[in-house]
Every structure is written in C-alpha cells, then in structure tokens.
mmCIF file of C-alpha atoms in Angstrom:
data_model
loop_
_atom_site.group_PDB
_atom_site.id
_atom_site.type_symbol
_atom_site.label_atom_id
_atom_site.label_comp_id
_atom_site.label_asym_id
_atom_site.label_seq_id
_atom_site.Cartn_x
_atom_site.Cartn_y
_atom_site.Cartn_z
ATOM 1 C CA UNK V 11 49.596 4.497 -37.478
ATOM 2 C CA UNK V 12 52.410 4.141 -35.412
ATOM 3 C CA UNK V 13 52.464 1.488 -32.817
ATOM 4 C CA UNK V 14 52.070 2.748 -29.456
ATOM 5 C CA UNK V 15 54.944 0.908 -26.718
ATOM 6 C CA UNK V 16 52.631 -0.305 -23.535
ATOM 7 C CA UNK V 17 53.759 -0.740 -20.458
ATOM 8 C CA UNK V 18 52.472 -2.896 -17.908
ATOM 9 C CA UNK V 19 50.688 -0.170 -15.474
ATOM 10 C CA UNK V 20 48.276 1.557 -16.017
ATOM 11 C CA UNK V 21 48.343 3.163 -19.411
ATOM 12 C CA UNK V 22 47.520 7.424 -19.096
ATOM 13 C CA UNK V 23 47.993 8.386 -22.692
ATOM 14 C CA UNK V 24 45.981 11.358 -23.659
ATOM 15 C CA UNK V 25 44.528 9.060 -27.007
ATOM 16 C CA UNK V 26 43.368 11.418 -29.433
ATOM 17 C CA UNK V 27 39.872 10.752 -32.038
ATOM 18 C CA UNK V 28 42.213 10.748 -34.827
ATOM 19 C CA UNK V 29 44.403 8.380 -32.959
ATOM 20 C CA UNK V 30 41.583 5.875 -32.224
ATOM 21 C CA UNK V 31 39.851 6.234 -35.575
ATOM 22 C CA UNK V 32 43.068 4.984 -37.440
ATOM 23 C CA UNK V 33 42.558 1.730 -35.111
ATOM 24 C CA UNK V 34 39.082 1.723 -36.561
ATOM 25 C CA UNK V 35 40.361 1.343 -40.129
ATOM 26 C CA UNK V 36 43.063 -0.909 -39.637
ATOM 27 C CA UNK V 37 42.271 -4.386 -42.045
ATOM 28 C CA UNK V 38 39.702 -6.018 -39.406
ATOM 29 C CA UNK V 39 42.214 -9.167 -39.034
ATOM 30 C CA UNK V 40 45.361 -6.166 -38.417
ATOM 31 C CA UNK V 41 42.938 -5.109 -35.924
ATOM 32 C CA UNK V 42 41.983 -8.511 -34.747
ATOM 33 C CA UNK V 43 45.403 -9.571 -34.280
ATOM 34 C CA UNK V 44 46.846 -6.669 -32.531
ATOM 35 C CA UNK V 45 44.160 -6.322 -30.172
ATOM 36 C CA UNK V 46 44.318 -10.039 -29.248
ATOM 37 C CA UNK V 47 48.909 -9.251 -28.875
ATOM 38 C CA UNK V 48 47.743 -6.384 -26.178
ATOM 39 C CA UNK V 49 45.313 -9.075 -24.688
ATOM 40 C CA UNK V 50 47.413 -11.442 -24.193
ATOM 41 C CA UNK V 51 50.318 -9.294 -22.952
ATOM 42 C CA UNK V 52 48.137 -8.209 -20.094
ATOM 43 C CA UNK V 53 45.591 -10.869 -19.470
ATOM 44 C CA UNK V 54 44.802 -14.299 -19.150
ATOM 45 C CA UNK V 55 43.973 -15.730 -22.643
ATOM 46 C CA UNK V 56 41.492 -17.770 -22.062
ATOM 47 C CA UNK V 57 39.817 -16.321 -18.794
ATOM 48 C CA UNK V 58 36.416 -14.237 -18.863
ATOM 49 C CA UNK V 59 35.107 -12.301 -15.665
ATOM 50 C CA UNK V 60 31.102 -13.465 -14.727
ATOM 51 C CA UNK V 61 28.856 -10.558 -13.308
ATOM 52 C CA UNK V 62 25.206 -10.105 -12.825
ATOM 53 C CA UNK V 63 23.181 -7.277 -12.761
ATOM 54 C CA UNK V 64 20.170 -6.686 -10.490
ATOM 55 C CA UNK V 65 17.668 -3.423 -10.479
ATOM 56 C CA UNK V 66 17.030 -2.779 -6.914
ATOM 57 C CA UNK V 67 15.050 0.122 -7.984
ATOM 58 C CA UNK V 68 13.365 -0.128 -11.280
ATOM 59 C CA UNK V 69 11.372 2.625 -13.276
ATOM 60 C CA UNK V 70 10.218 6.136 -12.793
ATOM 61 C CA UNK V 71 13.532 7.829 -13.494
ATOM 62 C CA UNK V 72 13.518 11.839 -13.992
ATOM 63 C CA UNK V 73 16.040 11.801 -16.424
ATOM 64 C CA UNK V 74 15.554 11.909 -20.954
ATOM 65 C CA UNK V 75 18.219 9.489 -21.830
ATOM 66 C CA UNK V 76 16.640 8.684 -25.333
ATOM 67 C CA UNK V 77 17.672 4.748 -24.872
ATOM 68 C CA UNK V 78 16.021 3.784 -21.838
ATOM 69 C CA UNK V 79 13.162 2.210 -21.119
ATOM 70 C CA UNK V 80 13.046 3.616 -16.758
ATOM 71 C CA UNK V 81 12.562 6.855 -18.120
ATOM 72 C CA UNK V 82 9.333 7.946 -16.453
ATOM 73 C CA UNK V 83 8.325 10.180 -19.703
ATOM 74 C CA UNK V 84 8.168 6.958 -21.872
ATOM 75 C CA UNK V 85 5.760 4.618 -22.459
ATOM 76 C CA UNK V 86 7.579 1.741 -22.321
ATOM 77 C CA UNK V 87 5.216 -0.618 -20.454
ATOM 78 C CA UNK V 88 7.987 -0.505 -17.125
ATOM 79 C CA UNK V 89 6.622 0.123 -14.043
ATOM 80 C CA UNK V 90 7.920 2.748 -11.095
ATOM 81 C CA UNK V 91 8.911 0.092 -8.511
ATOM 82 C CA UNK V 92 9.259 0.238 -4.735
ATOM 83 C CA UNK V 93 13.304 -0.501 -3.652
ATOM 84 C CA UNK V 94 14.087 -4.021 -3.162
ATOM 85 C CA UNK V 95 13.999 -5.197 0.263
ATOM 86 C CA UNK V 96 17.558 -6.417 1.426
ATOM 87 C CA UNK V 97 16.951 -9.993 1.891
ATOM 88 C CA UNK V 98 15.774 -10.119 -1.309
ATOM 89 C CA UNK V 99 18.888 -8.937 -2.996
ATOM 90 C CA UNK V 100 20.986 -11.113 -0.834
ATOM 91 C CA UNK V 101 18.906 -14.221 -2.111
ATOM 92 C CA UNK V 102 20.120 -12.989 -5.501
ATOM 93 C CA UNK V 103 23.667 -12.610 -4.844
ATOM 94 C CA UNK V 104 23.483 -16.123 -3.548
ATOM 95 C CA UNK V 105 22.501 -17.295 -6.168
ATOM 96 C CA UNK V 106 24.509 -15.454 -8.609
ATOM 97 C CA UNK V 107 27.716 -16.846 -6.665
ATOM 98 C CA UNK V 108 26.488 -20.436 -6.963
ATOM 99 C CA UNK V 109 25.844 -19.929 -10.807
ATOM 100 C CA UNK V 110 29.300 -18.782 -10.746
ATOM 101 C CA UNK V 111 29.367 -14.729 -10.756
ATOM 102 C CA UNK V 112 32.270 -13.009 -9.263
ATOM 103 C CA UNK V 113 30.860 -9.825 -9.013
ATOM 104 C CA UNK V 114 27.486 -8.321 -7.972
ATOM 105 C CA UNK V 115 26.207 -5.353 -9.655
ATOM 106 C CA UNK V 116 23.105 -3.501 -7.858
ATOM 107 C CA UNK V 117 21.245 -0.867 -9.833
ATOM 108 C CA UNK V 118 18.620 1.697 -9.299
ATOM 109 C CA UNK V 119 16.753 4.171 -11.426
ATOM 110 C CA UNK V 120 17.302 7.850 -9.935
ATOM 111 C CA UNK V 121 18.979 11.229 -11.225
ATOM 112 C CA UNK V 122 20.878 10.686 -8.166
ATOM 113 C CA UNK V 123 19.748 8.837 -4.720
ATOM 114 C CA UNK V 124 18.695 11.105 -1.951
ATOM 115 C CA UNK V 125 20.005 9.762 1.507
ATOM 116 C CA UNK V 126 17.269 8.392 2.748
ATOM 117 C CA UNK V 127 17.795 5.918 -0.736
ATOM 118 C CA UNK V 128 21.466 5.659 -0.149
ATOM 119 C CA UNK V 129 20.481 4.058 3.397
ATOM 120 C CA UNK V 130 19.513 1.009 2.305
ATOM 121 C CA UNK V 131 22.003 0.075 -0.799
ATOM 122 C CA UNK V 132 24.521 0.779 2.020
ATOM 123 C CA UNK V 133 23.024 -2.471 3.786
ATOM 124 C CA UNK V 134 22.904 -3.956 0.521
ATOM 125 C CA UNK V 135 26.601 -3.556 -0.450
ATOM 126 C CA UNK V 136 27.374 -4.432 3.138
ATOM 127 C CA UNK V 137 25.534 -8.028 3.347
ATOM 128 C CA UNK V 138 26.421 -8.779 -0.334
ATOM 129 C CA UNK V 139 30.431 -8.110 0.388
ATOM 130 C CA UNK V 140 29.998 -10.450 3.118
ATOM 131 C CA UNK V 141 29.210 -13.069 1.037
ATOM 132 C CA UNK V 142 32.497 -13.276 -1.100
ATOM 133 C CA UNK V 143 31.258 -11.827 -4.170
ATOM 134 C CA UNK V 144 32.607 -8.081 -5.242
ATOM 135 C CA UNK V 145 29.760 -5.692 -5.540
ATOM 136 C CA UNK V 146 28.854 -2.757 -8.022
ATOM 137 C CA UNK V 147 26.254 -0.107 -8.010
ATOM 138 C CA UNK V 148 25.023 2.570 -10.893
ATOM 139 C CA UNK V 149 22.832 5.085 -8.775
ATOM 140 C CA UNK V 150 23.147 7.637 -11.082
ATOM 141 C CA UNK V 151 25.168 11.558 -10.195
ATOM 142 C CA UNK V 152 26.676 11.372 -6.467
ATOM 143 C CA UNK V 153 26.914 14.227 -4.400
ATOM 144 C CA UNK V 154 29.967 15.297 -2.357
ATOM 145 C CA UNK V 155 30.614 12.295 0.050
ATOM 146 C CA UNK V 156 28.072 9.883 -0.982
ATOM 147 C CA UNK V 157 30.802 7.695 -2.349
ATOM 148 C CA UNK V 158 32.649 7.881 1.021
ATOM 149 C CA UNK V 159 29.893 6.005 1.902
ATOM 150 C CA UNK V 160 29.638 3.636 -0.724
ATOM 151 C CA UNK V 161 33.443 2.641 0.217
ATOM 152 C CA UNK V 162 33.183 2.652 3.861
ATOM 153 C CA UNK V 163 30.513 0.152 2.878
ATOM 154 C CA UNK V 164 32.630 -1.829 1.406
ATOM 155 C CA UNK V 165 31.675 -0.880 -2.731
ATOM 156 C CA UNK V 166 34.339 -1.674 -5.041
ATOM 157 C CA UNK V 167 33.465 -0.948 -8.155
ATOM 158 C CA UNK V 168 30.921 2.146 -8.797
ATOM 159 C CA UNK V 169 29.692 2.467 -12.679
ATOM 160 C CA UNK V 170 28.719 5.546 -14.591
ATOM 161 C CA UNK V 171 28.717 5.314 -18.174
ATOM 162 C CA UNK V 172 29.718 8.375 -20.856
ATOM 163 C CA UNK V 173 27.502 6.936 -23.103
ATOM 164 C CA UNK V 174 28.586 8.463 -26.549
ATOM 165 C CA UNK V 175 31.237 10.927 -27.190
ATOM 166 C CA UNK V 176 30.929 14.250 -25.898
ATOM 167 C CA UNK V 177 29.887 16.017 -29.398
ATOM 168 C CA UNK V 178 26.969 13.390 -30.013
ATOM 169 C CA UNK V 179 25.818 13.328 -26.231
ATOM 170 C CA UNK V 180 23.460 16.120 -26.690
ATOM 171 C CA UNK V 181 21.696 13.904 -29.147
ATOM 172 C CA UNK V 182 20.664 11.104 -26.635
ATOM 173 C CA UNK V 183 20.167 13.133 -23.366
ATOM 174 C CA UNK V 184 19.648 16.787 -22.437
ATOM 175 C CA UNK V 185 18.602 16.234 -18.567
ATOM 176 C CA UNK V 186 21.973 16.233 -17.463
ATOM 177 C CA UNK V 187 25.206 17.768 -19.058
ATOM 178 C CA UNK V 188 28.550 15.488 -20.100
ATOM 179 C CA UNK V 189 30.360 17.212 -17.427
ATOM 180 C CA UNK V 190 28.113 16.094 -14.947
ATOM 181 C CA UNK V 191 29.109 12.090 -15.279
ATOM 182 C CA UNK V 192 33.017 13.747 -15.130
ATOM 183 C CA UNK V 193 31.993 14.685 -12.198
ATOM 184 C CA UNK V 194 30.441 11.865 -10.559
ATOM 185 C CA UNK V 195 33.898 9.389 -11.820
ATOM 186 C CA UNK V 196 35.842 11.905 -9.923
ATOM 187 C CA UNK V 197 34.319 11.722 -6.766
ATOM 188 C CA UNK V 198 34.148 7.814 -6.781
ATOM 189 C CA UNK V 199 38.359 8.159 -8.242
ATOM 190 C CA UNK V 200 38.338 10.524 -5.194
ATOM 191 C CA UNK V 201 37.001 8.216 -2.902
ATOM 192 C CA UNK V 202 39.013 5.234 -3.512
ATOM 193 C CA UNK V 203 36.297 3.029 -5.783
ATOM 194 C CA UNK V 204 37.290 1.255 -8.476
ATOM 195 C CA UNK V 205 35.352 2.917 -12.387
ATOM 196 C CA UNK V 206 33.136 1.011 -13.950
ATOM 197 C CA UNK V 207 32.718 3.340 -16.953
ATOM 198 C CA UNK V 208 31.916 2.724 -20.796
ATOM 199 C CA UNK V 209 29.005 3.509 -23.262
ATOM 200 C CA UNK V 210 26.723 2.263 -25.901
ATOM 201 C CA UNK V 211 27.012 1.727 -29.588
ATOM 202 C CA UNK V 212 24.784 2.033 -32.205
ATOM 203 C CA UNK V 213 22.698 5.363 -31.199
ATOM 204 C CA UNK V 214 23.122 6.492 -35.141
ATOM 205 C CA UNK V 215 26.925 7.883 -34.106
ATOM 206 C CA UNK V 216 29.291 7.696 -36.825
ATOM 207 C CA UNK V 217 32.527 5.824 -36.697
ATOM 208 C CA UNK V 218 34.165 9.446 -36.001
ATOM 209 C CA UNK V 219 32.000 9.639 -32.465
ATOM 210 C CA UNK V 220 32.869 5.991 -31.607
ATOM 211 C CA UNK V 221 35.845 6.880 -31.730
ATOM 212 C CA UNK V 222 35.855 9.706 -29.486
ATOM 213 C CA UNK V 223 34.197 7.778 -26.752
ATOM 214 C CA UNK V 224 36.649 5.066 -27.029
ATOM 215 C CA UNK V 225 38.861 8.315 -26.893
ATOM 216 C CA UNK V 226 37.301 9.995 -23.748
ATOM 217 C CA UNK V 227 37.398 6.638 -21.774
ATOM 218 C CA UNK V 228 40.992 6.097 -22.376
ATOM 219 C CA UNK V 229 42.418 9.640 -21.512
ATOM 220 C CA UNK V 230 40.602 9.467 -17.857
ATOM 221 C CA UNK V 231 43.636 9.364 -16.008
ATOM 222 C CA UNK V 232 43.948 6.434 -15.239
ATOM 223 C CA UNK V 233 41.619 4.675 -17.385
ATOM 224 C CA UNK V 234 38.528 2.758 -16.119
ATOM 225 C CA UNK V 235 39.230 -0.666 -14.481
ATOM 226 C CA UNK V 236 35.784 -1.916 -16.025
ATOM 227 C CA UNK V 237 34.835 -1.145 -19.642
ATOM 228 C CA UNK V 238 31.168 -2.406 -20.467
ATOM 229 C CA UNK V 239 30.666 -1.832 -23.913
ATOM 230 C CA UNK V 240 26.974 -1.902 -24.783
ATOM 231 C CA UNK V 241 25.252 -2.694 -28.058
ATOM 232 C CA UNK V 242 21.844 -0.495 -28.194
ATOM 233 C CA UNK V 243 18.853 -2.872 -27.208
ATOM 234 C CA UNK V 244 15.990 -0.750 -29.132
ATOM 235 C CA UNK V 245 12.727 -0.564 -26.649
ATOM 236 C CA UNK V 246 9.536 0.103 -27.755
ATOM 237 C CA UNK V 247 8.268 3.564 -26.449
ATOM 238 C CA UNK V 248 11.842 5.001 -26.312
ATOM 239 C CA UNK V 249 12.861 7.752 -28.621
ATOM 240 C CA UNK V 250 15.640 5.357 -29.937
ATOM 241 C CA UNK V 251 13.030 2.446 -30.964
ATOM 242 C CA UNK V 252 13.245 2.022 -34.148
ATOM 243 C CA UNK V 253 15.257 4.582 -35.353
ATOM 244 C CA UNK V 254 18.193 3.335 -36.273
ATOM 245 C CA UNK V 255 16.908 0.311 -38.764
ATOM 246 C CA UNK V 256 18.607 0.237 -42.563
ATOM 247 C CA UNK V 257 21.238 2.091 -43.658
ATOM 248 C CA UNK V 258 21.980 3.648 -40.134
ATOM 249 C CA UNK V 259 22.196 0.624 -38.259
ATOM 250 C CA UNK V 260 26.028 -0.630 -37.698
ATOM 251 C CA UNK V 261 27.598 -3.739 -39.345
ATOM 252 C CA UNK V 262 28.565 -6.255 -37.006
ATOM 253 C CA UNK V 263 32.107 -5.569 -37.971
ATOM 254 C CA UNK V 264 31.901 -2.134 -36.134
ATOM 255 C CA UNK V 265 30.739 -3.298 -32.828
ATOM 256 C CA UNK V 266 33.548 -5.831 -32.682
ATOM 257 C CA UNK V 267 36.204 -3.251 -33.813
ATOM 258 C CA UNK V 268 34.499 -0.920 -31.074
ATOM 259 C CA UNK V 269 35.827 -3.765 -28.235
ATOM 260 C CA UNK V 270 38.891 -3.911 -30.406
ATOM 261 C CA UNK V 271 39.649 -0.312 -30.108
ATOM 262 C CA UNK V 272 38.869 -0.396 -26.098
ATOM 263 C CA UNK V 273 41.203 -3.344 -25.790
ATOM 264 C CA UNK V 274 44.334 -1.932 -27.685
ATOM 265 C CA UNK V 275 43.335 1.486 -25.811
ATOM 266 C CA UNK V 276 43.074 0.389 -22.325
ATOM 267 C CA UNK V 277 45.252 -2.727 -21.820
ATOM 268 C CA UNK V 278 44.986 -3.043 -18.453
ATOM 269 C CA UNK V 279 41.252 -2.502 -17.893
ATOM 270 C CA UNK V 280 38.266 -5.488 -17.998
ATOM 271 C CA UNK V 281 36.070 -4.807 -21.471
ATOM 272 C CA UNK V 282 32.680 -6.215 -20.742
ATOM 273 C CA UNK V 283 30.577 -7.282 -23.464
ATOM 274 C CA UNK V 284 27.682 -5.930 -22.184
ATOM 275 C CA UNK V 285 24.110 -5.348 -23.207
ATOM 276 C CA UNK V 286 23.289 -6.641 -26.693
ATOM 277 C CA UNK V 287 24.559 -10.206 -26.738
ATOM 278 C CA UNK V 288 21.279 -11.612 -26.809
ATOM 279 C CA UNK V 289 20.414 -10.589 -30.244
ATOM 280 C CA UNK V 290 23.992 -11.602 -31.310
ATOM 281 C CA UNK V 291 25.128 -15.176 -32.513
ATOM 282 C CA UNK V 292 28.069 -17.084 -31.254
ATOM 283 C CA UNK V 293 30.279 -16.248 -33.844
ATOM 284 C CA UNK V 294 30.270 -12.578 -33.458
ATOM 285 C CA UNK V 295 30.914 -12.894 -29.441
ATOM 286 C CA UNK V 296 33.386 -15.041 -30.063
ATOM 287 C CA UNK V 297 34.702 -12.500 -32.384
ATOM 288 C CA UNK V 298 34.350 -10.248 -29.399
ATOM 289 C CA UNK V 299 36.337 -12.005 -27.384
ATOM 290 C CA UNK V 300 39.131 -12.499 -29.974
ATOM 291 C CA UNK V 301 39.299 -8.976 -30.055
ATOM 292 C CA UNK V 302 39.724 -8.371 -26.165
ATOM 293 C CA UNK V 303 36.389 -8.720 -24.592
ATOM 294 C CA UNK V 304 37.124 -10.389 -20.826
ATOM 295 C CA UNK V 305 33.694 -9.862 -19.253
ATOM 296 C CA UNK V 306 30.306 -10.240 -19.645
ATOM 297 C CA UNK V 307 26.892 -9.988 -17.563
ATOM 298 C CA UNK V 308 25.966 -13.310 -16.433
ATOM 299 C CA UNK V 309 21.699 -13.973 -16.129
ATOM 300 C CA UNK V 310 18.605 -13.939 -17.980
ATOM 301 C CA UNK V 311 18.381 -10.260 -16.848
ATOM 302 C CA UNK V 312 19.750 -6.825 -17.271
ATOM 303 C CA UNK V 313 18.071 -3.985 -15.382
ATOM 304 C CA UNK V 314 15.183 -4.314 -17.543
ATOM 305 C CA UNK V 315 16.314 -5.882 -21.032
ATOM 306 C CA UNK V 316 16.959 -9.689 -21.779
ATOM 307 C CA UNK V 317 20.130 -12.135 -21.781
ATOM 308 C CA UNK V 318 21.872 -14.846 -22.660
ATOM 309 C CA UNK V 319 20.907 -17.561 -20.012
ATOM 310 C CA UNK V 320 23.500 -18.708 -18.006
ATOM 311 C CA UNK V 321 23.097 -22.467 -19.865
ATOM 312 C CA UNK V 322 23.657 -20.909 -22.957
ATOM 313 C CA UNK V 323 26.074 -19.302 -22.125
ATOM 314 C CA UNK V 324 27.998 -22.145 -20.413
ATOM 315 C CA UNK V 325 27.779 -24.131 -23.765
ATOM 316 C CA UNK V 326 29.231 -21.118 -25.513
ATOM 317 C CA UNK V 327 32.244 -20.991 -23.412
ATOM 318 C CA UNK V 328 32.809 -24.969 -23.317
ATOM 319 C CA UNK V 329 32.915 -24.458 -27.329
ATOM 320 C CA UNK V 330 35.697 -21.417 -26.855
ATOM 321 C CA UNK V 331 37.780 -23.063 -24.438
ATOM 322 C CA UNK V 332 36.812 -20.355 -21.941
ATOM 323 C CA UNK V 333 36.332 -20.475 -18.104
ATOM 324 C CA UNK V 334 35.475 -18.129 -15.721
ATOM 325 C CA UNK V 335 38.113 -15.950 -13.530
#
C-alpha cells in the first residue's frame, strides 16, 4: 500500500475498506512500527490520557443491542436503577480527580433522555466542570437542541459509538438504524462538542468489517477527537454470551492491529483502550500502546462490566515508563 503523507491537522481523508484492510495485513511489526512513526509524530510518546466512567442511570434500556447487559429484554441479573442523585456523582468525580483522572465520563441507559432526564445531567456536567476535570456523557440518540444544552452546560466531549461497520450492524442491533448514531454525531459536531466515537471488536465480524468501522470512523469529517476501541466483554443473558468461543473468537493479534489501524487512520485523535483490558495481560496492552493506544478508562468500573484497578494499573504504567497527561 502506498504510504499516505499526514499532515499535522486534522486528517479528512475519505479512507476506503480496502484501504484500511491492507493496514490489517501489513507484517504485524510493519504495522507495529508505522503506527508507533504516526504516534509519535503527533503525540507525546510516553503520555496516556486517565478517564473514568460512571452510570448515572443504569438498566432498563428499550433498545436490542445484542452486547449489553442494560438491555431491559435480557436477563442479565442488572437492575433498572433510579438516576443518581447529583451529590453523589460529584463525590465520584472527586475522587476520580484525586486518583488522577482527567476526564469524567457520565453515562445513562436510555434510547434517548426525555427532558425531564436531561435536567439533571445538566447539573451534573455543570458541578463536575467546576471541579477541573473535563466531562463526557453517552445518553444515547439526541434530539434537535439537546446538545445545545449539553454545551451551554459546559459538556466537552459527548460519545456515541458506531459499534461495527455499517454492513454487520444489523447483526448486533435492529432497535435503531446506523443512520440514526450519524445523526446524533452531527448534532453534537453541530453544536460545538467534541466526538467521542468508536466501536467494539470481536462481535464474530470478520477482518473485512473491522475494517470498515475503522473506515467509517476515519472518513467523519473531521475524525473523532476520542476513539475508544472496545474488546467485547461477553455477559451472561446477552445474545452475544457465549457465542463467539473457538474458532470465531479473534487472536490477540487482531485486536492490537484494530488500535493499530485507528492510530495510522486518525493521527490526531485519542485511541482509548477501552472495555476489555481486564481479561487481557500486560503484554498485550502494552502491545496496545506500542501500536497507538493513548487512553484508557481508569476504575474498577465500567457502566456495568469490570476493570483494571487503578493499583494495577499504576504498576503497569511504572513498568512502561508511562505517566498520565
């Protein structure tokens, strides 16, 4: 493949599948090494961005996405919660800051919040931007001037994930259509928020869907600022438990070319390692990093899945040389 000149703004090549699947099968050190070059053209070497993720509103979600466990039609042993109270999630984001987060990522289990839901996550964002830290929320679809609101609040980053390439998203949800997330990044582009945008590997896709999410991601004009890049966490009582065991679960290799691809794709943005890393071993997230990864979520917690703690953590960077942005 020929080697793509990047410049240092914000990259708006229309990356085709073809284009992004020759990355994929690139010699993994090729890939390794020219992913770490962009890297290191655009971004501190040694530097990794801390966030942590809170559900505000956990469980009893509307919507079929065949990986998660807040879907209200699956047994999955979560419970429909009550929203958090606001001093609650300020205690939180205290804490987060002390353990060293930078950003503060707030996230709720609806379709799409009503008003009388966006109310009180507009308090939220408010009292947690006071504190320092930048602040996230994933609230699901937005209508027409929600994320106004989210801004005038002081949001900066809003996240909304593609979750698989447009051909293989029919597989893994049918409540909502692919065009619908377009639609939601535009109005937070629209608005002035920074994207927070990515998807999730290992949903049986082949290399030739990976590829076109990597694809999709990096043709938004301009690309997302955040890139999480999640590796499946199979739940009991979701459609995707243990489904993809054997011969259709991905090598290890493929998840780190995945971050590879995103890095050498989107130069400028911040690839988050995201959910996964619990059930991978140092070596391969420090592989992960090699390849580009500049982010993680920081906390025992995701919405409702396991992590790293942050101790653990914190011995894993002292071992890489790596400190926090």
């Amino acid at each position: 493949m020929q080697a793509v000149h990047l410049s240092r703004r914000w990259q708006t090549q229309n990356w085709s599948v073809a284009e992004v699947e020759a990355l994929f099968a690139l010699p993994f050190i090729d890939l390794m090494f020219r992913a770490q070059s962009v890297h290191r053209e655009y971004h501190a070497a040694n530097k990794i961005q801390l966030s942590t993720l809170l559900s505000i509103k956990t469980g009893g979600c509307s919507e079929d996405c065949g990986y998660c466990p807040q879907a209200a039609r699956y047994q999955t042993g979560v419970e429909n919660e009550a929203i958090l109270d606001v001093a609650t999630v300020v205690s939180t984001a205290k804490l987060s800051k002390q353990n060293g987060a930078s950003r503060f990522c707030m996230g709720a289990a609806w379709r799409g919040p009503k008003q009388r839901d966006l109310d009180p996550v507009l308090e939220m964002v408010r009292e947690v931007k006071a504190l320092g830290l930048e602040t996230c929320c994933t609230l699901g679809m937005l209508k027409d001037g929600q994320a106004e609101q989210l801004k005038a609040a002081g949001l900066d980053y809003y996240n909304h994930n593609l979750d698989t390439a447009p051909e293989k998203y029919g597989d893994i949800v049918t409540t909502r259509e692919y065009q619908d997330r377009l639609d939601t990044l535009d109005r937070v582009r629209g608005a002035g928020i920074n994207v927070c945008c990515g998807g999730i590997v290992g949903m049986g896709e082949s290399r030739t869907e990976r590829a076109g999410l990597i694809a999709q991601l990096a043709s938004l004009d301009p690309p997302p600022e955040s890139v999480p890049i999640n590796y499946l966490v199979q739940v009991e009582g979701t459609p995707m438990h243990d489904q993809l065991a054997g011969e259709r679960a991905i090598d290890w290799t493929e998840f780190v070319r995945t971050i590879a691809a995103a890095r050498i794709t989107m130069p400028n943005s911040f690839v988050r390692l995201s959910a996964g890393r619990q059930e991978m071993n140092e070596a391969t997230q420090a592989l992960c990093f090699l390849a580009g990864a500049n982010s993680i979520f920081y906390g025992e917690k995701l919405l409702t899945t396991g992590n790293p703690d942050v101790e653990r953590d914190r011995a894993l960077f002292s071992k890489l040389g790596i400190t926090p942005l």
